[in-house]
């Protein structure tokens, strides 16, 4: 009897050893790699249709993308992370990252996280996430001039915000890396604006011109890529002196700028005005207000985002005393550059 038990025990042990041979393990939750490509082609006045090459163009580069993962409905933020692995492919920047993503369906949105002047709110909902800019500081209001009293608020111009969207990503059990590719395009437009000037020698040496343009959109719901049509805004930007070689006349001096905007509101044409302010050599502030509706309607504006004001702004000479030996001879120092920290 004892021998029979030994035989049974030996057979059971042999079977157990045969059943426990090693097998390769397969991980059903393999990595997912998200790649976001920045599409910078066709940006007016930045990568094409450059009217004045002497001006510095807005930055369209990024070192970090923020990736938002929502539920399929977009009503709830599931997770977020940052893409910072950067490489260049076909002259375009690609930012990526690999991570473990659980099985299920997701709605994805990504935008460049290093746009200093462009702020984001309502991140918890894909349909409400909103890009906007802050109101300018009081020091800048003092430079605007008389128009500041007429406008409710004046805002900074936005930086280019590149946004990529993927309506649905389905993650099933997988072992190899699942690659997800997205393309980001800017929701911000760049315009070139200029006006011819005469008498630039009467301006303060280094003083920049100041411009306030109203009738623009205040922000963009970046999930749907819809510029706000309800909230009108006026933006502040500075203008510089330059020359326009396309002018046939001998005097080619202009006051010009590149500025960014979320776009204009078509229904607000009556509010589409610009106020230009410059500082004279004698301390006098000169202002000019222009109706921009017909200029925005021009072919140059529609096709190339060139706002070419077809008139000459004559700067009057400074007020001086004819008697060189005495009298009041006002002078003004150059304006200093103002740097402000914008809260994020």
XYZ file of C-alpha atoms in Angstrom:
344
model
C 0.000 0.000 0.000
C 2.846 2.308 0.879
C 4.432 1.630 -2.526
C 1.173 2.509 -4.303
C 1.088 5.942 -2.617
C 4.662 6.565 -3.702
C 3.724 5.863 -7.324
C 0.684 8.205 -7.184
C 2.725 10.972 -5.585
C 5.452 10.685 -8.224
C 2.958 10.865 -11.090
C 1.256 13.969 -9.603
C 4.570 15.753 -9.104
C 5.676 15.025 -12.659
C 2.413 16.363 -14.044
C 2.718 19.537 -11.980
C 6.232 20.167 -13.223
C 5.152 19.700 -16.847
C 2.256 22.176 -16.408
C 4.529 24.892 -15.006
C 6.819 25.393 -17.992
C 7.704 29.040 -18.796
C 5.567 31.009 -21.253
C 6.181 34.510 -22.736
C 4.091 37.184 -20.996
C 2.021 39.639 -23.030
C 1.173 43.016 -21.472
C -2.347 44.079 -22.572
C -1.567 47.687 -21.541
C 1.388 48.517 -23.754
C 2.624 52.095 -24.269
C 0.819 54.745 -26.289
C 2.930 57.414 -28.003
C 1.248 60.713 -28.904
C 2.992 62.850 -31.533
C 1.852 66.427 -32.211
C 3.146 68.158 -35.329
C 3.132 71.979 -35.478
C 1.801 73.019 -38.880
C 3.290 76.467 -39.527
C 2.578 76.615 -43.240
C 0.311 79.303 -44.620
C 0.443 81.700 -41.656
C -0.016 85.130 -43.205
C 2.833 87.595 -42.517
C 4.793 84.917 -40.643
C 5.588 82.119 -43.082
C 4.076 83.594 -46.254
C 3.038 86.953 -47.768
C 5.751 88.909 -45.934
C 5.185 92.573 -46.775
C 7.961 94.141 -44.704
C 10.906 91.768 -44.069
C 12.543 94.289 -41.731
C 10.040 93.561 -38.948
C 10.580 90.767 -36.434
C 7.970 88.080 -36.945
C 5.956 86.473 -34.125
C 7.283 83.302 -32.522
C 5.782 80.096 -33.920
C 7.971 77.608 -32.100
C 7.263 75.530 -29.007
C 9.154 73.358 -26.546
C 6.145 71.897 -24.743
C 2.628 70.826 -25.617
C -0.080 70.245 -23.043
C -2.198 67.158 -23.788
C -5.738 66.939 -22.389
C -7.589 63.598 -22.380
C -11.359 63.902 -22.019
C -14.171 61.403 -21.819
C -15.749 60.654 -25.240
C -18.494 63.240 -24.620
C -15.886 65.885 -23.778
C -17.779 66.866 -20.636
C -15.151 65.606 -18.193
C -11.354 65.873 -18.115
C -9.910 62.379 -17.595
C -6.170 63.182 -17.419
C -3.496 65.562 -18.668
C 0.242 65.452 -19.320
C 2.969 67.335 -21.183
C 4.803 66.468 -24.396
C 8.403 67.719 -24.399
C 10.373 65.245 -26.550
C 11.089 67.418 -29.588
C 12.440 66.635 -33.027
C 12.316 68.176 -36.508
C 10.632 66.312 -39.354
C 10.194 67.834 -42.819
C 11.095 71.281 -41.404
C 8.315 71.040 -38.821
C 8.507 70.594 -35.070
C 7.108 67.381 -33.597
C 6.604 67.022 -29.845
C 5.840 63.605 -28.385
C 5.694 61.388 -25.318
C 5.057 57.709 -24.534
C 2.858 56.698 -21.609
C 0.525 53.947 -20.438
C -3.103 54.609 -21.299
C -5.847 52.340 -20.053
C -8.295 50.560 -22.312
C -11.226 52.730 -23.399
C -12.279 55.705 -25.566
C -10.961 59.250 -25.250
C -11.279 62.685 -26.848
C -7.909 64.485 -27.166
C -6.898 68.150 -27.292
C -3.379 69.574 -27.209
C -1.937 73.097 -27.323
C 1.485 74.726 -26.914
C 2.028 75.505 -23.250
C 4.630 78.263 -23.717
C 2.440 81.045 -25.162
C 3.045 83.695 -22.485
C 0.331 86.218 -23.398
C -2.367 83.670 -24.294
C -4.150 82.274 -21.251
C -6.489 79.268 -20.915
C -9.564 78.746 -18.747
C -12.450 76.234 -18.459
C -10.051 73.332 -19.032
C -12.386 70.775 -17.443
C -14.726 70.723 -20.443
C -13.639 70.163 -24.057
C -16.478 72.278 -25.410
C -15.834 75.243 -23.079
C -12.038 75.435 -22.933
C -11.258 79.040 -23.834
C -8.146 80.990 -24.895
C -7.956 84.703 -24.077
C -5.627 87.536 -23.010
C -5.469 89.776 -19.963
C -6.301 93.475 -19.713
C -3.304 95.778 -20.133
C -1.764 97.481 -17.092
C -2.451 101.032 -15.969
C 0.942 102.266 -17.209
C 0.002 101.289 -20.734
C -3.406 102.957 -20.425
C -1.545 106.211 -19.834
C 0.193 105.820 -23.183
C -2.996 105.115 -25.127
C -4.347 108.648 -25.029
C -7.896 109.978 -25.224
C -9.348 106.768 -26.739
C -8.780 104.900 -23.461
C -11.701 106.760 -21.863
C -14.073 105.622 -24.637
C -13.218 101.926 -24.411
C -14.346 99.675 -21.591
C -11.191 97.572 -21.550
C -8.075 97.143 -23.664
C -6.293 93.791 -23.899
C -2.871 92.470 -24.810
C -2.534 90.861 -28.214
C -2.345 87.027 -28.072
C 0.627 84.846 -28.868
C 0.185 82.171 -31.508
C -1.630 79.203 -29.962
C -1.268 75.929 -31.856
C -4.134 73.530 -31.155
C -4.506 69.864 -32.148
C -7.743 67.901 -31.772
C -8.656 64.215 -32.027
C -12.420 63.561 -31.671
C -11.999 59.910 -30.742
C -9.140 57.637 -29.687
C -9.956 53.988 -28.968
C -7.406 52.094 -26.874
C -7.670 48.300 -26.984
C -5.394 45.747 -25.298
C -2.019 45.862 -27.064
C 1.608 44.978 -26.466
C 3.387 46.976 -29.209
C 3.500 50.775 -29.006
C 0.304 52.431 -30.235
C 1.261 55.592 -32.149
C -1.217 58.493 -32.262
C -0.425 61.400 -34.593
C -2.050 64.838 -34.350
C -1.533 68.102 -36.238
C -1.684 71.476 -34.490
C -2.640 74.702 -36.259
C -2.762 78.217 -34.854
C -6.062 79.787 -33.792
C -4.420 83.246 -33.922
C -4.030 85.466 -37.002
C -1.164 87.864 -37.758
C -1.804 91.150 -39.598
C 0.566 93.722 -41.051
C -0.526 97.351 -40.738
C 1.099 100.540 -41.964
C 0.397 104.222 -42.548
C 2.606 106.659 -44.418
C 4.010 109.497 -42.317
C 5.527 112.844 -43.131
C 7.587 114.827 -40.651
C 9.113 111.870 -38.813
C 12.001 114.149 -37.844
C 9.598 115.876 -35.458
C 9.033 112.692 -33.442
C 10.858 111.787 -30.228
C 13.966 109.842 -31.155
C 13.204 106.389 -29.757
C 9.529 106.696 -28.904
C 7.434 103.865 -30.313
C 4.015 104.568 -31.732
C 1.019 103.154 -29.887
C -2.053 101.625 -31.534
C -5.412 100.463 -30.179
C -7.664 98.512 -32.555
C -11.261 97.799 -31.536
C -13.989 95.531 -32.947
C -11.970 92.332 -32.477
C -12.744 88.993 -30.886
C -11.687 88.621 -27.268
C -10.898 84.889 -27.379
C -11.405 81.467 -28.928
C -13.182 78.284 -27.772
C -10.311 76.120 -28.909
C -12.154 72.784 -28.703
C -14.461 73.843 -31.526
C -12.036 76.482 -32.907
C -14.688 79.188 -32.618
C -13.609 82.792 -32.154
C -15.870 84.633 -29.759
C -18.528 86.601 -31.665
C -20.146 88.041 -28.567
C -17.312 89.558 -26.541
C -15.758 92.470 -28.428
C -12.264 93.563 -27.527
C -9.744 96.272 -28.292
C -6.100 95.229 -28.393
C -2.960 97.221 -27.708
C 0.226 96.984 -29.752
C 3.192 99.179 -30.617
C 4.251 100.499 -34.008
C 7.681 101.296 -35.327
C 9.106 103.558 -38.009
C 10.258 101.894 -41.199
C 10.309 102.380 -44.971
C 8.138 100.894 -47.708
C 10.104 100.291 -50.884
C 6.847 99.648 -52.758
C 5.983 103.363 -52.548
C 6.877 105.074 -55.809
C 7.240 108.544 -54.309
C 10.525 109.717 -52.843
C 9.182 109.801 -49.289
C 8.820 106.177 -48.234
C 8.634 106.469 -44.449
C 5.855 104.570 -42.690
C 4.637 103.732 -39.229
C 4.008 99.979 -39.192
C 3.565 96.858 -37.068
C 2.771 93.175 -37.028
C 0.054 92.296 -34.544
C -1.807 89.155 -33.513
C -5.532 88.747 -32.990
C -8.151 86.040 -32.482
C -9.915 87.620 -35.466
C -12.413 90.385 -36.066
C -16.154 90.274 -35.447
C -17.942 90.736 -38.816
C -21.043 92.195 -37.156
C -18.970 94.875 -35.395
C -17.797 96.834 -38.433
C -19.046 100.093 -36.929
C -16.690 99.457 -33.980
C -13.680 98.629 -36.151
C -11.512 101.673 -35.475
C -7.847 102.217 -34.782
C -6.322 105.038 -32.782
C -2.657 105.833 -33.413
C -0.606 107.834 -30.921
C 2.934 109.162 -31.286
C 5.065 111.443 -29.137
C 6.491 114.608 -30.626
C 9.964 115.944 -29.928
C 8.471 118.737 -27.826
C 6.416 116.360 -25.665
C 3.168 116.778 -27.593
C 1.127 113.617 -28.104
C -0.293 113.388 -31.625
C -3.304 111.151 -32.269
C -5.126 109.917 -35.334
C -8.290 107.799 -35.494
C -9.151 105.794 -38.616
C -12.195 103.749 -39.638
C -10.738 100.336 -40.482
C -13.887 98.698 -41.925
C -13.153 99.575 -45.586
C -9.499 98.617 -45.152
C -10.389 95.183 -43.749
C -12.706 94.745 -46.754
C -9.871 95.276 -49.261
C -8.343 92.422 -51.238
C -4.980 92.889 -49.526
C -6.632 92.428 -46.141
C -8.780 89.449 -47.149
C -6.138 87.525 -49.073
C -2.865 88.520 -47.381
C -3.807 90.197 -44.066
C -2.187 93.468 -45.139
C -3.829 96.584 -43.711
C -2.372 99.318 -45.899
C -3.839 102.688 -44.897
C -3.880 104.782 -48.057
C -3.236 108.222 -46.595
C -0.376 110.290 -45.240
C -0.195 111.315 -41.592
C 1.590 114.638 -41.354
C 3.355 115.239 -38.036
C 3.441 118.992 -37.221
C 6.744 120.619 -36.231
C 7.388 121.148 -32.519
C 6.378 124.366 -30.809
C 9.484 126.537 -30.271
C 10.307 130.159 -29.408
C 11.636 132.237 -32.302
C 14.015 133.989 -29.943
C 17.001 131.685 -29.620
C 18.332 133.641 -26.620
C 15.524 132.796 -24.210
C 11.944 131.777 -23.720
C 10.417 128.416 -22.977
C 11.837 125.628 -25.154
C 10.162 122.386 -24.084
C 11.890 119.069 -24.709
C 10.987 115.522 -23.794
C 13.099 112.517 -22.929
C 12.685 109.293 -24.832
C 10.034 106.925 -23.536
C 11.456 104.017 -21.597
C 10.375 100.505 -22.424
C 7.771 99.186 -19.999
C 8.035 95.547 -18.946
C 5.165 93.938 -17.056
C 4.681 90.516 -15.539
C 1.461 89.018 -16.836
C -0.244 86.761 -14.270
C -0.955 83.239 -15.513
